[in-house]
PDB file of C-alpha atoms in Angstrom:
ATOM      1  CA  MET A   1      -6.778   8.540  20.621  1.00 88.00           C
ATOM      2  CA  ARG A   2      -4.966   5.328  21.367  1.00 92.00           C
ATOM      3  CA  LYS A   3      -6.640   1.952  21.783  1.00 93.00           C
ATOM      4  CA  ARG A   4      -5.283  -1.415  22.517  1.00 95.00           C
ATOM      5  CA  ASP A   5      -6.349  -4.295  20.186  1.00 96.00           C
ATOM      6  CA  PHE A   6      -6.029  -7.904  21.223  1.00 96.00           C
ATOM      7  CA  PHE A   7      -4.275  -8.743  17.982  1.00 97.00           C
ATOM      8  CA  PHE A   8      -2.721  -5.690  16.454  1.00 97.00           C
ATOM      9  CA  GLY A   9      -1.746  -4.068  19.685  1.00 95.00           C
ATOM     10  CA  GLU A  10      -1.445  -0.236  19.641  1.00 94.00           C
ATOM     11  CA  VAL A  11      -4.143   1.345  17.469  1.00 96.00           C
ATOM     12  CA  TYR A  12      -4.410   5.087  16.794  1.00 95.00           C
ATOM     13  CA  GLU A  13      -7.985   6.173  16.225  1.00 93.00           C
ATOM     14  CA  GLY A  14      -8.973   9.296  14.487  1.00 84.00           C
ATOM     15  CA  GLY A  15     -11.593  10.878  12.303  1.00 79.00           C
ATOM     16  CA  ALA A  16     -10.419   8.759   9.282  1.00 82.00           C
ATOM     17  CA  GLY A  17     -10.581   5.292  10.841  1.00 91.00           C
ATOM     18  CA  ALA A  18      -7.694   3.578  12.480  1.00 96.00           C
ATOM     19  CA  THR A  19      -3.911   3.769  11.942  1.00 97.00           C
ATOM     20  CA  LEU A  20      -1.349   1.073  12.619  1.00 97.00           C
ATOM     21  CA  ARG A  21       2.446   0.911  11.947  1.00 96.00           C
ATOM     22  CA  LEU A  22       3.299  -1.083   8.944  1.00 96.00           C
ATOM     23  CA  SER A  23       6.455  -2.318  10.639  1.00 95.00           C
ATOM     24  CA  ASP A  24       4.273  -3.891  13.456  1.00 95.00           C
ATOM     25  CA  MET A  25       2.611  -6.156  10.920  1.00 93.00           C
ATOM     26  CA  GLU A  26       5.737  -8.285  10.140  1.00 92.00           C
ATOM     27  CA  PRO A  27       5.989 -10.158  13.509  1.00 95.00           C
ATOM     28  CA  LEU A  28       2.221 -10.619  13.576  1.00 95.00           C
ATOM     29  CA  ALA A  29       2.058 -11.955  10.007  1.00 95.00           C
ATOM     30  CA  ARG A  30       4.808 -14.508  10.741  1.00 95.00           C
ATOM     31  CA  LYS A  31       2.658 -16.071  13.558  1.00 97.00           C
ATOM     32  CA  VAL A  32      -0.562 -16.706  11.697  1.00 98.00           C
ATOM     33  CA  SER A  33      -2.028 -17.969   8.451  1.00 98.00           C
ATOM     34  CA  ALA A  34      -2.962 -15.671   5.578  1.00 98.00           C
ATOM     35  CA  GLU A  35      -6.608 -16.454   6.175  1.00 98.00           C
ATOM     36  CA  PHE A  36      -6.431 -15.492   9.932  1.00 98.00           C
ATOM     37  CA  PHE A  37      -4.435 -12.413   9.118  1.00 98.00           C
ATOM     38  CA  THR A  38      -6.821 -11.299   6.453  1.00 98.00           C
ATOM     39  CA  ALA A  39      -9.817 -11.925   8.765  1.00 98.00           C
ATOM     40  CA  GLN A  40      -8.264  -9.695  11.385  1.00 98.00           C
ATOM     41  CA  LEU A  41      -7.702  -6.881   8.855  1.00 98.00           C
ATOM     42  CA  ASN A  42     -11.380  -7.215   7.708  1.00 98.00           C
ATOM     43  CA  ARG A  43     -12.420  -7.063  11.444  1.00 98.00           C
ATOM     44  CA  MET A  44     -10.437  -3.831  12.028  1.00 97.00           C
ATOM     45  CA  LEU A  45     -11.956  -2.397   8.884  1.00 98.00           C
ATOM     46  CA  LYS A  46     -15.505  -3.254  10.175  1.00 97.00           C
ATOM     47  CA  GLU A  47     -14.807  -1.771  13.529  1.00 96.00           C
ATOM     48  CA  HIS A  48     -13.469   1.486  12.032  1.00 96.00           C
ATOM     49  CA  ASP A  49     -15.923   2.493   9.375  1.00 95.00           C
ATOM     50  CA  GLY A  50     -14.042   0.754   6.602  1.00 97.00           C
ATOM     51  CA  GLN A  51     -10.842   2.756   6.950  1.00 98.00           C
ATOM     52  CA  LEU A  52      -7.419   1.537   8.027  1.00 98.00           C
ATOM     53  CA  THR A  53      -4.187   3.269   7.471  1.00 97.00           C
ATOM     54  CA  LEU A  54      -0.776   1.492   7.708  1.00 97.00           C
ATOM     55  CA  SER A  55       1.948   4.107   8.011  1.00 94.00           C
ATOM     56  CA  ASP A  56       5.697   3.826   7.714  1.00 94.00           C
ATOM     57  CA  GLY A  57       8.205   6.604   8.061  1.00 90.00           C
ATOM     58  CA  THR A  58      10.609   5.072   5.570  1.00 88.00           C
ATOM     59  CA  SER A  59      11.025   4.822   1.852  1.00 86.00           C
ATOM     60  CA  TYR A  60      11.835   1.051   2.238  1.00 88.00           C
ATOM     61  CA  PRO A  61       8.768  -0.361   4.062  1.00 93.00           C
ATOM     62  CA  SER A  62       8.207  -3.955   4.959  1.00 93.00           C
ATOM     63  CA  PHE A  63       5.197  -4.088   2.473  1.00 95.00           C
ATOM     64  CA  TRP A  64       6.113  -7.595   1.325  1.00 95.00           C
ATOM     65  CA  SER A  65       5.759  -9.112   4.779  1.00 95.00           C
ATOM     66  CA  PHE A  66       2.303  -7.530   4.999  1.00 97.00           C
ATOM     67  CA  ILE A  67       0.895  -8.202   1.606  1.00 97.00           C
ATOM     68  CA  ASP A  68       2.288 -11.782   1.565  1.00 97.00           C
ATOM     69  CA  LYS A  69      -0.291 -12.507   4.363  1.00 98.00           C
ATOM     70  CA  VAL A  70      -3.262 -10.997   2.606  1.00 98.00           C
ATOM     71  CA  VAL A  71      -5.328 -13.606   0.783  1.00 98.00           C
ATOM     72  CA  PRO A  72      -5.313 -12.447  -2.925  1.00 98.00           C
ATOM     73  CA  GLU A  73      -8.802 -13.795  -3.591  1.00 98.00           C
ATOM     74  CA  GLN A  74     -10.145 -11.340  -0.909  1.00 97.00           C
ATOM     75  CA  VAL A  75      -8.529  -8.314  -2.541  1.00 99.00           C
ATOM     76  CA  GLY A  76     -11.027  -6.533  -4.757  1.00 98.00           C
ATOM     77  CA  PHE A  77      -8.355  -4.111  -6.220  1.00 99.00           C
ATOM     78  CA  VAL A  78      -5.302  -2.098  -5.482  1.00 99.00           C
ATOM     79  CA  GLU A  79      -4.859   1.593  -6.447  1.00 98.00           C
ATOM     80  CA  ILE A  80      -1.444   3.316  -6.547  1.00 97.00           C
ATOM     81  CA  TYR A  81      -1.560   7.129  -6.384  1.00 96.00           C
ATOM     82  CA  ALA A  82       0.380  10.224  -5.379  1.00 93.00           C
ATOM     83  CA  ARG A  83       0.097  12.009  -2.023  1.00 86.00           C
ATOM     84  CA  GLN A  84       1.374  15.534  -1.322  1.00 80.00           C
ATOM     85  CA  ASP A  85       0.712  15.401   2.425  1.00 74.00           C
ATOM     86  CA  VAL A  86       3.479  12.957   3.537  1.00 59.00           C
ATOM     87  CA  ASN A  87       6.809  14.498   2.844  1.00 61.00           C
ATOM     88  CA  ASP A  88       7.297  18.205   2.101  1.00 67.00           C
ATOM     89  CA  ASN A  89      10.726  17.620   0.707  1.00 67.00           C
ATOM     90  CA  VAL A  90       9.470  15.951  -2.436  1.00 72.00           C
ATOM     91  CA  GLU A  91       6.769  16.816  -4.858  1.00 79.00           C
ATOM     92  CA  ALA A  92       4.839  13.609  -4.134  1.00 83.00           C
ATOM     93  CA  THR A  93       5.014  10.257  -2.432  1.00 88.00           C
ATOM     94  CA  LEU A  94       3.214   7.135  -3.451  1.00 93.00           C
ATOM     95  CA  ALA A  95       0.545   5.320  -1.451  1.00 95.00           C
ATOM     96  CA  CYS A  96      -1.567   2.316  -2.229  1.00 97.00           C
ATOM     97  CA  ASP A  97      -5.163   1.487  -1.289  1.00 98.00           C
ATOM     98  CA  ILE A  98      -6.049  -2.150  -0.925  1.00 99.00           C
ATOM     99  CA  VAL A  99      -9.759  -2.796  -1.147  1.00 99.00           C
ATOM    100  CA  LEU A 100     -10.919  -5.699   0.921  1.00 99.00           C
ATOM    101  CA  VAL A 101     -14.519  -6.877   1.766  1.00 97.00           C
ATOM    102  CA  ASN A 102     -15.006  -4.576   4.757  1.00 98.00           C
ATOM    103  CA  GLY A 103     -13.213  -1.433   3.422  1.00 98.00           C
ATOM    104  CA  VAL A 104      -9.972   0.175   2.291  1.00 98.00           C
ATOM    105  CA  ILE A 105      -6.424  -0.264   3.777  1.00 98.00           C
ATOM    106  CA  THR A 106      -4.243   2.661   2.798  1.00 97.00           C
ATOM    107  CA  VAL A 107      -0.500   1.900   2.942  1.00 97.00           C
ATOM    108  CA  LYS A 108       1.253   5.244   3.413  1.00 94.00           C
ATOM    109  CA  PRO A 109       5.045   4.947   3.579  1.00 92.00           C
ATOM    110  CA  HIS A 110       7.532   7.449   2.095  1.00 88.00           C
ATOM    111  CA  TRP A 111       7.674   5.847  -1.381  1.00 89.00           C
ATOM    112  CA  CYS A 112       9.119   8.350  -3.783  1.00 83.00           C
ATOM    113  CA  ALA A 113      11.287   8.143  -6.879  1.00 77.00           C
ATOM    114  CA  TYR A 114      13.152  11.418  -6.901  1.00 74.00           C
ATOM    115  CA  LYS A 115      16.481   9.681  -7.283  1.00 72.00           C
ATOM    116  CA  ASP A 116      17.615   6.260  -8.478  1.00 79.00           C
ATOM    117  CA  ILE A 117      17.894   4.543  -5.105  1.00 75.00           C
ATOM    118  CA  ARG A 118      14.374   5.659  -4.203  1.00 83.00           C
ATOM    119  CA  ALA A 119      13.156   4.577  -7.553  1.00 84.00           C
ATOM    120  CA  ASP A 120      14.671   1.158  -6.891  1.00 89.00           C
ATOM    121  CA  GLU A 121      12.866   1.027  -3.539  1.00 90.00           C
ATOM    122  CA  VAL A 122       9.529   1.700  -5.234  1.00 91.00           C
ATOM    123  CA  ILE A 123      10.201  -1.241  -7.504  1.00 92.00           C
ATOM    124  CA  SER A 124      11.471  -3.640  -4.903  1.00 91.00           C
ATOM    125  CA  THR A 125       9.061  -2.725  -2.009  1.00 93.00           C
ATOM    126  CA  LEU A 126       5.888  -1.930  -3.949  1.00 96.00           C
ATOM    127  CA  LEU A 127       5.769  -3.342  -7.507  1.00 95.00           C
ATOM    128  CA  VAL A 128       7.689  -6.591  -6.896  1.00 96.00           C
ATOM    129  CA  PRO A 129       5.466  -7.647  -3.979  1.00 97.00           C
ATOM    130  CA  LEU A 130       2.357  -6.916  -6.001  1.00 97.00           C
ATOM    131  CA  HIS A 131       3.638  -9.156  -8.761  1.00 96.00           C
ATOM    132  CA  LEU A 132       4.839 -11.911  -6.370  1.00 97.00           C
ATOM    133  CA  LYS A 133       1.294 -12.071  -5.017  1.00 97.00           C
ATOM    134  CA  ALA A 134      -0.170 -11.995  -8.563  1.00 96.00           C
ATOM    135  CA  LEU A 135      -2.041  -8.753  -7.745  1.00 98.00           C
ATOM    136  CA  GLN A 136      -0.783  -6.859 -10.777  1.00 96.00           C
ATOM    137  CA  GLY A 137      -4.019  -7.811 -12.608  1.00 95.00           C
ATOM    138  CA  LYS A 138      -6.018  -6.170  -9.871  1.00 98.00           C
ATOM    139  CA  ALA A 139      -3.784  -3.129  -9.502  1.00 98.00           C
ATOM    140  CA  TYR A 140      -4.429   0.326 -10.987  1.00 98.00           C
ATOM    141  CA  ILE A 141      -2.737   3.723 -11.260  1.00 97.00           C
ATOM    142  CA  ARG A 142      -5.049   6.480  -9.970  1.00 96.00           C
ATOM    143  CA  TRP A 143      -4.138   9.818 -11.598  1.00 95.00           C
ATOM    144  CA  ASP A 144      -4.614  13.131  -9.907  1.00 92.00           C
ATOM    145  CA  ASP A 145      -7.890  13.715 -11.743  1.00 94.00           C
ATOM    146  CA  GLY A 146      -9.315  10.577 -10.196  1.00 94.00           C
ATOM    147  CA  GLU A 147      -9.143   8.551 -13.450  1.00 96.00           C
ATOM    148  CA  THR A 148      -7.628   4.999 -13.217  1.00 97.00           C
ATOM    149  CA  GLU A 149      -5.901   2.666 -15.604  1.00 96.00           C
ATOM    150  CA  PRO A 150      -4.557  -0.782 -15.185  1.00 97.00           C
ATOM    151  CA  LEU A 151      -1.005  -0.970 -13.708  1.00 96.00           C
ATOM    152  CA  LEU A 152       0.128  -3.591 -16.216  1.00 92.00           C
ATOM    153  CA  GLN A 153      -1.242  -3.635 -19.691  1.00 89.00           C
ATOM    154  CA  ASN A 154      -0.285  -6.249 -22.320  1.00 87.00           C
ATOM    155  CA  ASP A 155       2.749  -7.297 -20.238  1.00 88.00           C
ATOM    156  CA  ASP A 156       4.408  -4.039 -20.978  1.00 90.00           C
ATOM    157  CA  TYR A 157       6.590  -3.673 -17.831  1.00 91.00           C
ATOM    158  CA  GLN A 158       8.444  -0.664 -19.162  1.00 91.00           C
ATOM    159  CA  ALA A 159       5.057   1.237 -19.466  1.00 91.00           C
ATOM    160  CA  GLU A 160       4.219   0.020 -15.969  1.00 92.00           C
ATOM    161  CA  LEU A 161       7.366   1.624 -14.539  1.00 91.00           C
ATOM    162  CA  GLU A 162       6.784   4.818 -16.554  1.00 90.00           C
ATOM    163  CA  ASN A 163       3.291   5.135 -15.250  1.00 90.00           C
ATOM    164  CA  VAL A 164       4.329   4.563 -11.616  1.00 91.00           C
ATOM    165  CA  PHE A 165       7.139   7.085 -11.854  1.00 87.00           C
ATOM    166  CA  SER A 166       4.849   9.523 -13.727  1.00 87.00           C
ATOM    167  CA  VAL A 167       2.215   9.377 -11.050  1.00 89.00           C
ATOM    168  CA  SER A 168       5.026   9.968  -8.469  1.00 84.00           C
ATOM    169  CA  LYS A 169       5.821  13.219 -10.337  1.00 72.00           C
ATOM    170  CA  VAL A 170       9.207  12.020 -11.572  1.00 58.00           C
ATOM    171  CA  SER A 171      10.192  12.183 -15.210  1.00 51.00           C
ATOM    172  CA  VAL A 172      11.454   8.864 -16.534  1.00 49.00           C
ATOM    173  CA  HIS A 173      15.094   8.867 -17.650  1.00 44.00           C
ATOM    174  CA  GLN A 174      15.789   6.828 -20.740  1.00 39.00           C
TER     175      GLN A 174
END
C-alpha cells in the first residue's frame, strides 16, 4: 500500500514496516540539517513498528548522501550481512542495518562483489562512507549463522575487506 508522507513523499507500507527509495533521500538530505534528517528517520521508524527499508536497484547507490545526514551519535550500531533475496544472478548481495533510537533502517541495494568493478563499488559506496562518518567502530559483520564481529579490528583494513567480501560469498583474490 502506498502512503504520502509530508517529508519523505511516497512511502510503501507492507508487513515489514515502510520502504522508501534510497535515491529519494539525496535531494531531501541536501535541504535539511543532519539533526532534522535523523529526527525524521526516527519518526518514520516510530510510525512503522521500528522497521524502515531503503531500497535501491543499483550496485552503486547514493549511500553517502544518506549516511552523511545521519547523526553518528544517534547510531547504535551498523551490521553488514548477506542477502539471497535481492538478485538471483549472484550468490549474495550485501545489505546493512543501521540501528537508531526508534528502530532499524535496512539499506538494501544490489551491493555485490562478484567482479572487480562491483567490489570497487562495495568499497566506495559502503565502506568508505562508513569510515568518513567514523562509524567503522560501530560497524559489524553479521555472518550467516547470526554471529557478529567488528568490521575493523586493530586497524587491519585488509582483514576488513576480506571479511566483507567473504560475507558477500566472494573469495578474495591475492
